[in-house]
Short mmCIF file of C-alpha atoms in Angstrom, two decimals:
data_model
loop_
_atom_site.label_atom_id
_atom_site.label_comp_id
_atom_site.label_asym_id
_atom_site.label_seq_id
_atom_site.Cartn_x
_atom_site.Cartn_y
_atom_site.Cartn_z
CA MET Y 254 -47.65 69.58 -23.72
CA LYS Y 255 -46.70 66.97 -21.06
CA LYS Y 256 -49.28 64.65 -22.51
CA LEU Y 257 -47.87 65.15 -25.81
CA ILE Y 258 -44.27 64.31 -24.55
CA VAL Y 259 -45.61 61.11 -22.94
CA LEU Y 260 -47.44 60.16 -25.98
CA VAL Y 261 -44.51 60.72 -28.31
CA SER Y 262 -42.10 58.68 -25.89
CA LEU Y 263 -44.50 55.82 -25.93
CA MET Y 264 -44.43 55.80 -29.75
CA PHE Y 265 -40.74 55.87 -29.77
CA VAL Y 266 -40.42 53.02 -27.34
CA SER Y 267 -42.95 50.86 -29.03
CA SER Y 268 -41.14 51.30 -32.26
CA LEU Y 269 -37.97 50.02 -30.71
CA ALA Y 270 -39.79 47.02 -29.17
CA SER Y 271 -41.48 46.01 -32.35
CA ALA Y 272 -38.09 46.18 -34.20
CA ALA Y 273 -36.40 43.96 -31.59
CA THR Y 274 -39.14 41.15 -31.60
CA GLU Y 275 -37.57 37.96 -32.46
CA THR Y 276 -39.18 34.58 -33.25
CA LEU Y 277 -37.35 31.34 -32.52
CA TYR Y 278 -38.45 27.79 -33.60
CA VAL Y 279 -38.07 24.77 -31.63
CA GLN Y 280 -35.50 22.37 -33.24
CA SER Y 281 -35.45 19.41 -30.99
CA LEU Y 282 -38.43 16.89 -30.90
CA LYS Y 283 -39.83 18.86 -27.99
CA ALA Y 284 -38.51 21.57 -25.48
CA GLU Y 285 -39.40 21.68 -21.84
CA LEU Y 286 -40.43 25.11 -20.75
CA LYS Y 287 -39.46 26.36 -17.37
CA ALA Y 288 -40.80 28.87 -14.79
CA GLU Y 289 -37.23 30.14 -14.23
CA PRO Y 290 -34.12 30.14 -16.39
CA ASN Y 291 -32.54 26.95 -14.84
CA PHE Y 292 -33.02 23.14 -15.26
CA SER Y 293 -34.18 22.72 -11.67
CA ALA Y 294 -37.09 25.08 -12.16
CA LYS Y 295 -40.71 23.86 -12.33
CA THR Y 296 -41.76 22.67 -15.90
CA THR Y 297 -44.58 24.95 -17.05
CA GLY Y 298 -45.12 23.73 -20.59
CA THR Y 299 -43.73 21.82 -23.58
CA ALA Y 300 -43.21 23.25 -26.99
CA MET Y 301 -43.00 20.80 -29.93
CA LYS Y 302 -40.68 20.79 -32.87
CA GLY Y 303 -41.25 23.58 -35.35
CA GLU Y 304 -43.33 25.58 -32.93
CA ALA Y 305 -42.62 29.38 -33.00
CA LEU Y 306 -41.87 31.19 -29.88
CA THR Y 307 -41.62 34.99 -29.41
CA VAL Y 308 -38.66 36.10 -27.39
CA ILE Y 309 -39.34 38.55 -24.44
CA ASP Y 310 -35.99 38.38 -22.72
CA LYS Y 311 -32.75 36.46 -22.34
CA SER Y 312 -30.61 35.28 -19.39
CA ASN Y 313 -27.47 33.47 -20.10
CA THR Y 314 -28.28 30.18 -21.96
CA TRP Y 315 -32.04 30.70 -21.68
CA TYR Y 316 -34.57 32.67 -23.61
CA LYS Y 317 -37.82 33.96 -21.91
CA VAL Y 318 -40.63 33.35 -24.59
CA ASN Y 319 -44.32 33.87 -24.87
CA HIS Y 320 -45.95 30.36 -24.90
CA GLN Y 321 -49.63 30.19 -25.13
CA GLY Y 322 -49.95 33.66 -23.86
CA LYS Y 323 -47.73 33.14 -20.82
CA PRO Y 324 -43.99 33.81 -20.22
CA LYS Y 325 -41.87 30.67 -19.84
CA TRP Y 326 -38.19 30.01 -20.22
CA VAL Y 327 -36.58 27.74 -22.88
CA PHE Y 328 -33.07 26.39 -23.11
CA ARG Y 329 -31.17 28.21 -25.95
CA TYR Y 330 -29.71 25.01 -27.27
CA LEU Y 331 -33.10 23.68 -28.33
CA VAL Y 332 -34.27 26.63 -30.59
CA ALA Y 333 -33.00 28.44 -33.56
CA ALA Y 334 -33.93 31.47 -35.82
CA LYS Y 335 -35.24 29.27 -38.62
CA PRO Y 336 -37.73 26.48 -38.71
CA PRO Y 337 -36.19 22.99 -38.47
CA MET Y 338 -35.50 20.91 -41.48
CA GLY Y 339 -37.17 17.63 -42.33
CA LYS Y 340 -35.12 14.34 -42.01
CA VAL Y 341 -32.41 14.08 -44.61
CA SER Y 342 -31.33 10.80 -46.00
CA VAL Y 343 -28.71 9.62 -48.71
CA LEU Y 344 -30.39 6.15 -48.53
CA ALA Y 345 -33.37 4.99 -50.64
CA ASP Y 346 -36.11 3.21 -48.84
CA ASP Y 347 -34.57 -0.09 -49.50
CA GLY Y 348 -31.33 0.80 -47.81
CA ARG Y 349 -29.39 1.36 -51.09
CA GLU Y 350 -27.55 4.61 -51.66
CA LEU Y 351 -29.46 7.11 -53.67
CA ASP Y 352 -26.96 7.36 -56.40
CA LYS Y 353 -27.28 3.74 -57.36
CA GLY Y 354 -31.02 3.80 -56.90
CA ALA Y 355 -31.50 6.88 -58.93
CA ARG Y 356 -30.42 5.01 -62.10
CA ARG Y 357 -31.91 1.80 -61.70
CA ARG Y 358 -35.13 2.17 -59.57
CA ALA Y 359 -36.09 5.75 -59.83
CA SER Y 360 -39.75 4.98 -58.54
CA VAL Y 361 -38.42 4.14 -55.07
CA VAL Y 362 -36.08 7.00 -54.57
CA THR Y 363 -37.36 9.93 -52.56
CA THR Y 364 -37.84 13.42 -53.94
CA THR Y 365 -34.42 14.64 -52.68
CA ALA Y 366 -31.91 14.88 -55.34
CA ALA Y 367 -29.36 11.96 -55.72
CA VAL Y 368 -25.92 13.18 -54.44
CA ARG Y 369 -22.95 11.56 -56.08
CA GLY Y 370 -20.02 10.42 -53.80
CA LEU Y 371 -17.26 8.43 -55.08
CA SER Y 372 -17.73 6.80 -58.42
CA ALA Y 373 -18.22 3.03 -58.61
CA GLU Y 374 -14.72 2.73 -59.93
CA ASP Y 375 -13.24 4.61 -56.93
CA ARG Y 376 -15.26 2.46 -54.63
CA ALA Y 377 -13.95 -0.79 -56.14
CA ARG Y 378 -10.51 0.54 -55.94
CA ASN Y 379 -10.84 1.66 -52.33
CA SER Y 380 -12.42 -1.75 -51.39
CA ARG Y 381 -9.65 -3.70 -52.95
CA GLN Y 382 -7.03 -1.51 -51.22
CA GLY Y 383 -8.80 -2.06 -47.81
CA MET Y 384 -9.47 1.61 -47.40
CA ILE Y 385 -13.12 1.39 -47.02
CA ASN Y 386 -15.08 -1.42 -45.34
CA PHE Y 387 -18.32 -1.48 -47.35
CA ASP Y 388 -19.70 -4.55 -45.54
CA ALA Y 389 -19.41 -2.89 -42.18
CA LEU Y 390 -20.86 0.30 -43.62
CA GLU Y 391 -23.98 -1.48 -44.85
CA LYS Y 392 -24.36 -3.00 -41.34
CA LEU Y 393 -24.04 0.48 -39.96
CA ASP Y 394 -26.66 1.79 -42.40
CA ASN Y 395 -29.05 -0.55 -40.90
CA MET Y 396 -28.44 0.50 -37.35
CA VAL Y 397 -31.14 3.15 -37.26
CA ILE Y 398 -33.17 3.72 -33.97
CA ASN Y 399 -36.83 4.80 -34.30
CA ASP Y 400 -37.38 8.15 -32.73
CA ASN Y 401 -40.36 7.12 -30.66
CA GLU Y 402 -38.50 4.07 -29.24
CA ALA Y 403 -35.66 6.28 -28.18
CA VAL Y 404 -37.96 8.77 -26.56
CA ALA Y 405 -39.73 6.05 -24.66
CA PHE Y 406 -36.33 4.58 -23.64
CA LEU Y 407 -35.25 7.91 -22.15
CA SER Y 408 -38.37 8.26 -20.19
CA GLN Y 409 -37.98 4.79 -18.60
CA ARG Y 410 -34.54 5.64 -17.16
CA LYS Y 411 -34.07 5.79 -13.32
CA MET M 76 -22.15 83.85 -34.65
CA PRO M 77 -24.86 84.14 -37.38
CA LYS M 78 -28.17 82.20 -36.83
CA LEU M 79 -28.23 79.72 -39.65
CA PHE M 80 -31.54 78.22 -38.85
CA ARG M 81 -34.26 79.14 -36.57
CA VAL M 82 -36.80 76.48 -35.79
CA THR M 83 -39.86 76.86 -33.72
CA LEU M 84 -40.66 73.59 -31.83
CA THR M 85 -44.46 73.20 -32.21
CA PRO M 86 -46.31 70.03 -30.96
CA ARG M 87 -46.99 69.02 -34.61
CA ARG M 88 -43.27 69.34 -35.49
CA LEU M 89 -42.29 67.43 -32.27
CA VAL M 90 -44.62 64.48 -33.17
CA ALA M 91 -43.53 64.42 -36.77
CA GLY M 92 -39.70 64.47 -35.62
CA VAL M 93 -40.08 61.69 -33.15
CA PHE M 94 -42.06 59.66 -35.81
CA VAL M 95 -39.26 59.97 -38.33
CA LEU M 96 -36.66 59.19 -35.69
CA SER M 97 -38.69 56.10 -34.62
CA LEU M 98 -38.83 54.86 -38.22
CA SER M 99 -35.19 55.38 -38.83
CA VAL M 100 -34.13 53.67 -35.46
CA ALA M 101 -36.53 50.80 -36.13
CA GLY M 102 -35.01 50.38 -39.70
CA ALA M 103 -31.52 50.31 -38.16
CA PHE M 104 -32.27 47.75 -35.69
CA ALA M 105 -34.50 45.50 -37.76
CA GLY M 106 -31.57 44.05 -39.65
CA GLN M 107 -29.63 43.29 -36.43
CA ASP M 108 -29.82 40.31 -34.23
CA PHE M 109 -29.69 41.01 -30.45
CA ARG M 110 -29.22 37.37 -29.52
CA ARG M 111 -25.65 36.50 -28.34
CA ARG M 112 -24.16 34.96 -31.31
CA GLY M 113 -22.78 31.62 -29.97
CA PRO M 114 -22.44 28.20 -31.25
CA ASP M 115 -25.36 26.63 -29.42
CA THR M 116 -27.93 28.19 -31.61
CA ASN M 117 -28.48 27.33 -35.16
CA THR M 118 -27.87 31.03 -36.46
CA ASP M 119 -25.91 30.01 -39.46
CA THR M 120 -27.27 30.75 -42.85
CA ALA M 121 -30.03 28.32 -44.05
CA PHE M 122 -28.73 25.03 -45.06
CA LYS M 123 -30.21 23.48 -48.13
CA ASP M 124 -31.17 19.87 -48.31
CA ALA M 125 -28.43 19.25 -50.70
CA ASP M 126 -25.79 20.76 -48.34
CA VAL M 127 -26.94 18.43 -45.49
CA GLN M 128 -27.03 15.47 -47.96
CA ALA M 129 -23.55 16.23 -49.06
CA GLU M 130 -22.54 16.36 -45.38
CA VAL M 131 -24.08 12.97 -44.66
CA ARG M 132 -22.49 11.47 -47.95
CA PHE M 133 -19.26 12.72 -46.92
CA GLY M 134 -19.54 11.59 -43.34
CA ARG M 135 -20.54 8.12 -44.64
CA GLU M 136 -17.45 7.84 -46.68
CA VAL M 137 -15.38 8.82 -43.54
CA ALA M 138 -17.29 6.17 -41.51
CA GLY M 139 -16.37 3.47 -44.16
CA ARG M 140 -12.72 4.47 -43.88
CA LEU M 141 -12.92 4.23 -40.00
CA LEU M 142 -14.54 0.81 -40.19
CA ALA M 143 -11.53 -0.41 -42.39
CA ARG M 144 -9.32 0.77 -39.62
CA TYR M 145 -11.43 -0.47 -36.58
CA LYS M 146 -13.59 -3.61 -36.80
CA LEU M 147 -17.19 -3.05 -36.01
CA HIS M 148 -17.98 -4.61 -32.68
CA GLU M 149 -20.69 -7.06 -33.65
CA ASN M 150 -22.77 -7.19 -30.45
CA ALA M 151 -26.13 -6.20 -31.72
CA PRO M 152 -27.84 -5.72 -28.32
CA LEU M 153 -25.10 -3.50 -26.89
CA ASN M 154 -24.94 -1.37 -30.08
CA ARG M 155 -28.76 -1.02 -30.08
CA TYR M 156 -28.47 0.01 -26.26
CA MET M 157 -25.93 2.63 -27.21
CA GLY M 158 -28.09 3.76 -30.15
CA LEU M 159 -31.18 4.20 -27.98
CA VAL M 160 -29.33 6.50 -25.63
CA GLY M 161 -27.61 8.36 -28.31
CA LYS M 162 -30.69 8.83 -30.41
CA GLY M 163 -32.60 10.04 -27.22
CA LEU M 164 -29.79 12.81 -26.86
CA ALA M 165 -29.79 13.60 -30.50
CA LEU M 166 -33.57 14.32 -30.41
CA ASN M 167 -32.86 16.81 -27.75
CA SER M 168 -30.26 18.66 -30.08
CA ALA M 169 -30.64 21.27 -32.72
CA ARG M 170 -30.04 18.95 -35.74
CA THR M 171 -32.94 16.47 -35.71
CA GLU M 172 -32.78 16.44 -39.54
CA LEU M 173 -29.81 13.86 -39.30
CA GLU M 174 -30.26 10.25 -38.95
CA TYR M 175 -27.67 9.48 -36.32
CA ARG M 176 -26.02 6.02 -36.07
CA PHE M 177 -23.98 4.93 -33.07
CA ALA M 178 -21.61 1.83 -33.05
CA LEU M 179 -18.90 0.36 -31.00
CA VAL M 180 -15.62 -0.39 -32.70
CA GLU M 181 -12.81 -2.65 -31.48
CA SER M 182 -9.88 -1.00 -30.13
CA ASP M 183 -7.75 -0.95 -27.08
CA VAL M 184 -7.30 2.88 -27.42
CA VAL M 185 -9.71 4.88 -25.35
CA ASN M 186 -11.53 7.30 -27.82
CA ALA M 187 -14.66 8.17 -29.58
CA TYR M 188 -15.15 9.66 -32.98
CA ALA M 189 -17.77 11.77 -34.73
CA ALA M 190 -18.05 11.79 -38.58
CA PRO M 191 -20.13 14.46 -40.27
CA GLY M 192 -23.69 13.80 -40.98
CA GLY M 193 -24.37 11.78 -37.67
CA TYR M 194 -21.98 8.93 -37.43
CA VAL M 195 -20.65 8.21 -33.99
CA PHE M 196 -18.23 5.50 -33.05
CA VAL M 197 -16.98 4.50 -29.48
CA THR M 198 -14.00 2.36 -28.98
CA THR M 199 -14.42 -0.81 -26.74
CA ALA M 200 -11.64 0.54 -24.62
CA ALA M 201 -13.58 3.67 -23.94
CA PHE M 202 -16.83 1.77 -23.27
CA ASN M 203 -15.15 -0.49 -20.88
CA GLN M 204 -14.22 2.49 -18.70
CA MET M 205 -17.81 3.59 -18.28
CA ARG M 206 -19.55 2.90 -15.05
CA ASP M 207 -23.14 4.11 -15.77
CA GLU M 208 -25.51 5.09 -18.56
CA ALA M 209 -24.98 8.93 -17.76
CA GLU M 210 -21.23 8.30 -18.48
CA MET M 211 -21.91 6.66 -21.89
CA ALA M 212 -24.33 9.58 -22.56
CA ALA M 213 -21.73 11.92 -21.76
CA VAL M 214 -19.31 10.62 -24.28
CA LEU M 215 -21.99 10.40 -27.00
CA ALA M 216 -23.22 13.91 -26.22
CA HIS M 217 -19.66 15.36 -26.72
CA GLU M 218 -19.58 13.62 -30.22
CA ILE M 219 -23.07 14.81 -31.04
CA ALA M 220 -21.94 18.28 -30.39
CA HIS M 221 -19.04 17.94 -32.75
CA ILE M 222 -21.67 17.11 -35.35
CA THR M 223 -24.29 19.67 -34.57
CA GLN M 224 -21.59 22.35 -34.60
CA ARG M 225 -20.11 21.00 -37.93
CA HIS M 226 -16.56 21.12 -36.41
CA ILE M 227 -15.03 18.76 -38.96
CA VAL M 228 -16.74 20.45 -41.95
CA LYS M 229 -15.47 23.72 -40.89
CA ALA M 230 -11.99 22.32 -40.21
CA LEU M 231 -11.69 21.07 -43.82
CA SER M 232 -11.71 24.55 -45.19
CA ILE M 233 -12.94 23.47 -48.57
CA ARG M 234 -15.01 26.56 -49.41
CA ALA M 235 -14.35 28.86 -52.30
CA ARG M 236 -14.39 32.60 -51.23
CA GLU M 237 -17.97 33.36 -51.03
CA GLU M 238 -19.11 29.88 -50.23
CA SER M 239 -20.14 28.44 -46.83
CA PRO M 240 -18.12 25.33 -45.72
CA GLU M 241 -21.36 23.25 -46.43
CA ALA M 242 -21.76 24.62 -49.87
CA GLY M 243 -18.03 23.67 -50.47
CA LEU M 244 -18.69 20.14 -49.47
CA THR M 245 -21.70 20.00 -51.76
CA ARG M 246 -19.57 21.14 -54.64
CA LEU M 247 -16.98 18.38 -53.80
CA ILE M 248 -19.60 15.61 -53.44
CA GLY M 249 -21.30 16.65 -56.59
CA GLY M 250 -18.26 16.89 -58.76
CA ALA M 251 -17.74 14.13 -61.59
CA SER M 252 -14.51 15.38 -62.99
CA ASP M 253 -11.13 13.88 -62.14
CA PRO M 254 -9.94 16.97 -60.31
CA ALA M 255 -13.15 16.91 -58.28
CA ARG M 256 -12.48 13.20 -57.31
CA VAL M 257 -9.00 14.01 -56.24
CA ALA M 258 -10.31 16.98 -54.15
CA LEU M 259 -12.73 14.72 -52.61
CA ASN M 260 -10.32 12.06 -51.70
CA GLN M 261 -7.87 14.78 -50.29
CA ALA M 262 -10.69 16.09 -48.13
CA LEU M 263 -11.55 12.52 -46.82
CA GLU M 264 -7.82 11.98 -45.97
CA LYS M 265 -7.84 15.36 -44.21
CA ALA M 266 -10.89 14.27 -42.27
CA MET M 267 -9.20 10.96 -41.24
CA GLU M 268 -6.08 12.88 -40.13
CA ILE M 269 -8.08 15.11 -37.97
CA LEU M 270 -9.79 12.18 -36.38
CA PHE M 271 -6.74 9.91 -35.76
CA ASP M 272 -3.81 12.19 -35.70
CA LYS M 273 -4.05 15.93 -35.33
CA GLY M 274 -7.38 16.37 -33.87
CA LEU M 275 -9.77 19.50 -33.99
CA GLN M 276 -8.79 22.76 -32.55
CA LYS M 277 -8.65 23.11 -28.85
CA GLU M 278 -11.58 25.49 -28.88
CA ASP M 279 -13.81 23.02 -30.66
CA GLU M 280 -13.11 20.36 -27.99
CA PHE M 281 -13.91 22.73 -25.19
CA ASP M 282 -16.95 23.60 -27.10
CA ALA M 283 -18.05 19.96 -27.43
CA ASP M 284 -17.36 19.44 -23.68
CA ARG M 285 -19.61 22.55 -22.75
CA LEU M 286 -22.35 21.59 -25.06
CA ALA M 287 -22.32 18.09 -23.89
CA VAL M 288 -22.91 18.82 -20.25
CA LEU M 289 -25.81 21.13 -21.33
CA LEU M 290 -27.19 18.49 -23.52
CA LEU M 291 -26.87 15.88 -20.64
CA ALA M 292 -28.86 18.28 -18.52
CA ALA M 293 -31.42 19.00 -21.26
CA SER M 294 -31.99 15.35 -21.64
CA GLY M 295 -32.33 14.64 -17.87
CA TYR M 296 -28.89 12.96 -17.34
CA ASP M 297 -26.45 13.79 -14.54
CA PRO M 298 -24.15 16.34 -16.23
CA MET M 299 -21.42 15.48 -13.64
CA ALA M 300 -21.02 12.26 -15.50
CA LEU M 301 -18.67 13.90 -18.06
CA PRO M 302 -16.11 15.26 -15.50
CA ARG M 303 -16.42 12.00 -13.63
CA TYR M 304 -15.47 9.83 -16.70
CA LEU M 305 -12.60 12.25 -17.68
CA GLU M 306 -11.11 12.00 -14.28
CA ARG M 307 -11.17 8.24 -14.55
CA ILE M 308 -9.50 8.31 -18.03
CA LYS M 309 -7.01 10.81 -16.82
CA ALA M 310 -5.86 8.21 -14.34
CA LEU M 311 -4.94 5.61 -16.86
CA HIS M 312 -1.49 5.17 -18.24
CA GLY M 313 0.08 3.88 -21.35
CA LYS M 314 -0.92 3.22 -24.75
CA GLU M 315 -4.65 3.30 -24.07
CA LEU M 316 -4.31 7.23 -23.86
CA LYS M 317 -2.02 7.89 -26.44
CA VAL M 318 -4.31 8.83 -29.34
CA LEU M 319 -6.70 10.61 -27.00
CA SER M 320 -3.84 12.76 -25.67
CA THR M 321 -2.75 13.53 -29.13
CA THR M 322 -6.25 14.59 -30.53
CA HIS M 323 -7.65 16.28 -27.37
CA PRO M 324 -6.54 19.14 -25.02
CA PRO M 325 -4.86 18.18 -21.70
CA PHE M 326 -7.37 16.72 -19.25
CA ASP M 327 -6.71 19.31 -16.56
CA GLU M 328 -7.64 22.02 -18.97
CA ARG M 329 -10.90 20.34 -19.92
CA LEU M 330 -11.80 19.66 -16.37
CA VAL M 331 -11.26 23.29 -15.27
CA LYS M 332 -13.49 24.59 -18.06
CA LEU M 333 -16.07 21.99 -17.42
CA SER M 334 -16.19 22.98 -13.78
CA GLN M 335 -16.60 26.69 -14.73
CA THR M 336 -19.49 25.72 -17.29
CA LEU M 337 -21.22 23.66 -14.71
CA THR M 338 -21.17 26.26 -12.02
CA ALA M 339 -22.07 29.10 -14.46
CA GLU M 340 -25.05 27.14 -15.81
CA GLY M 341 -26.26 26.11 -12.30
CA ILE M 342 -26.12 22.34 -13.21
CA ALA M 343 -23.33 21.11 -10.91
CA GLN M 344 -25.82 20.02 -8.14
CA VAL M 345 -28.79 18.82 -10.15
CA ASN M 346 -30.08 15.62 -8.99
CA TYR M 347 -30.39 13.75 -12.38
CA PRO M 348 -30.27 10.05 -12.85
CA ASN M 349 -27.24 8.09 -13.96
CA ALA M 350 -29.35 4.99 -14.82
CA LYS M 351 -26.55 2.74 -13.38
CA GLU M 352 -28.68 -0.31 -12.95
CA ARG M 353 -29.91 -0.31 -16.58
CA PHE M 354 -26.37 0.11 -17.83
CA GLN M 355 -25.05 -2.79 -15.69
CA LYS M 356 -27.98 -4.92 -16.98
CA HIS M 357 -27.10 -4.25 -20.60
CA VAL M 358 -23.34 -4.74 -20.03
CA LYS M 359 -23.73 -8.01 -18.20
CA LYS M 360 -25.39 -9.41 -21.30
CA LYS M 361 -22.47 -8.84 -23.46
#
């Protein structure tokens, strides 16, 4: 009877454990994994964007996760319950807005649907009234930094 | 008292009973989420591409209006430097689907602005108060936090009853009728009012401060850079501070909360770099 009670208790506990299993996905480009739940702890691994991590425990702003069969800690800010999205853009490859490109050069537009903003008439009106600086906006559109360059720049800091 | 039921507990009945109980408990818990719900994990409902596109399109319209108010500071190397640091931080955040852009704008008012969808602006007055790269990163991290947490989108309150704020924005951006255009223009004006006049709710600013120091630490920058920079700004007087004081909570409140966060997270004493030399090298070139 004792053995039966132990067996039944184990069944109950394991059913609770499986109900609470949680998977999180890395959202940042990469996430450093730590031996302890703090930034000063030893780095014990790196998880890449989109990688799934099973949660074992939590402490404040850290999750203890299973990574390559070993328990490690990941900062909560870098993970989420759903896989990360791909890059979203409203500009066609040639830097023009998708709503204009969609009508004239459909072949260069990405597969994402064109999103209409203000109409051409509204834009012209706003530009004349000085409400929107489209020239500066186009310069801003071109101020894109390559991901790999940014990562390399970060790593060179002292 | 009459005996209503009499059940003899046999081993088989015990196992069956616990099995049924386990299933019902598992079923009850399966729909729940034991994570502490907080703004720093992306636990919101799944965003569609169209929702994010609408957010970016809206933010771009706001950026265009901001650039009509403040002239773009056309120092390409300095903007690029700020962009490299900002992008590096953004890649350590939870919304890498956004193509962030960082730019300096000419103003003698100390402030920085975040438009939805990834547009971050820092005034030249704010930049001139920075002493190292970690302080610049601190200001950028604060603005990135406003974007990752969708503070402005939520503050616009444009959703219909069962709609998320993001779906509300998608509906506004996608509308072609005159009422839709009017509604979009009103939302844009409200966004500008938030940025330049009323500010966000205090809690959103405290949230951005908290997430900023966490992002700094996660990116390997000295998290003390943010309170250090705020202490310096607090000591300024006059017109430079006017807009910042109107759109943000009092400095003392921010600094107290930051101190609490830094202690609670164990990042008050981390020995992370501030990249002062690299910052001075880039600033000297301007």
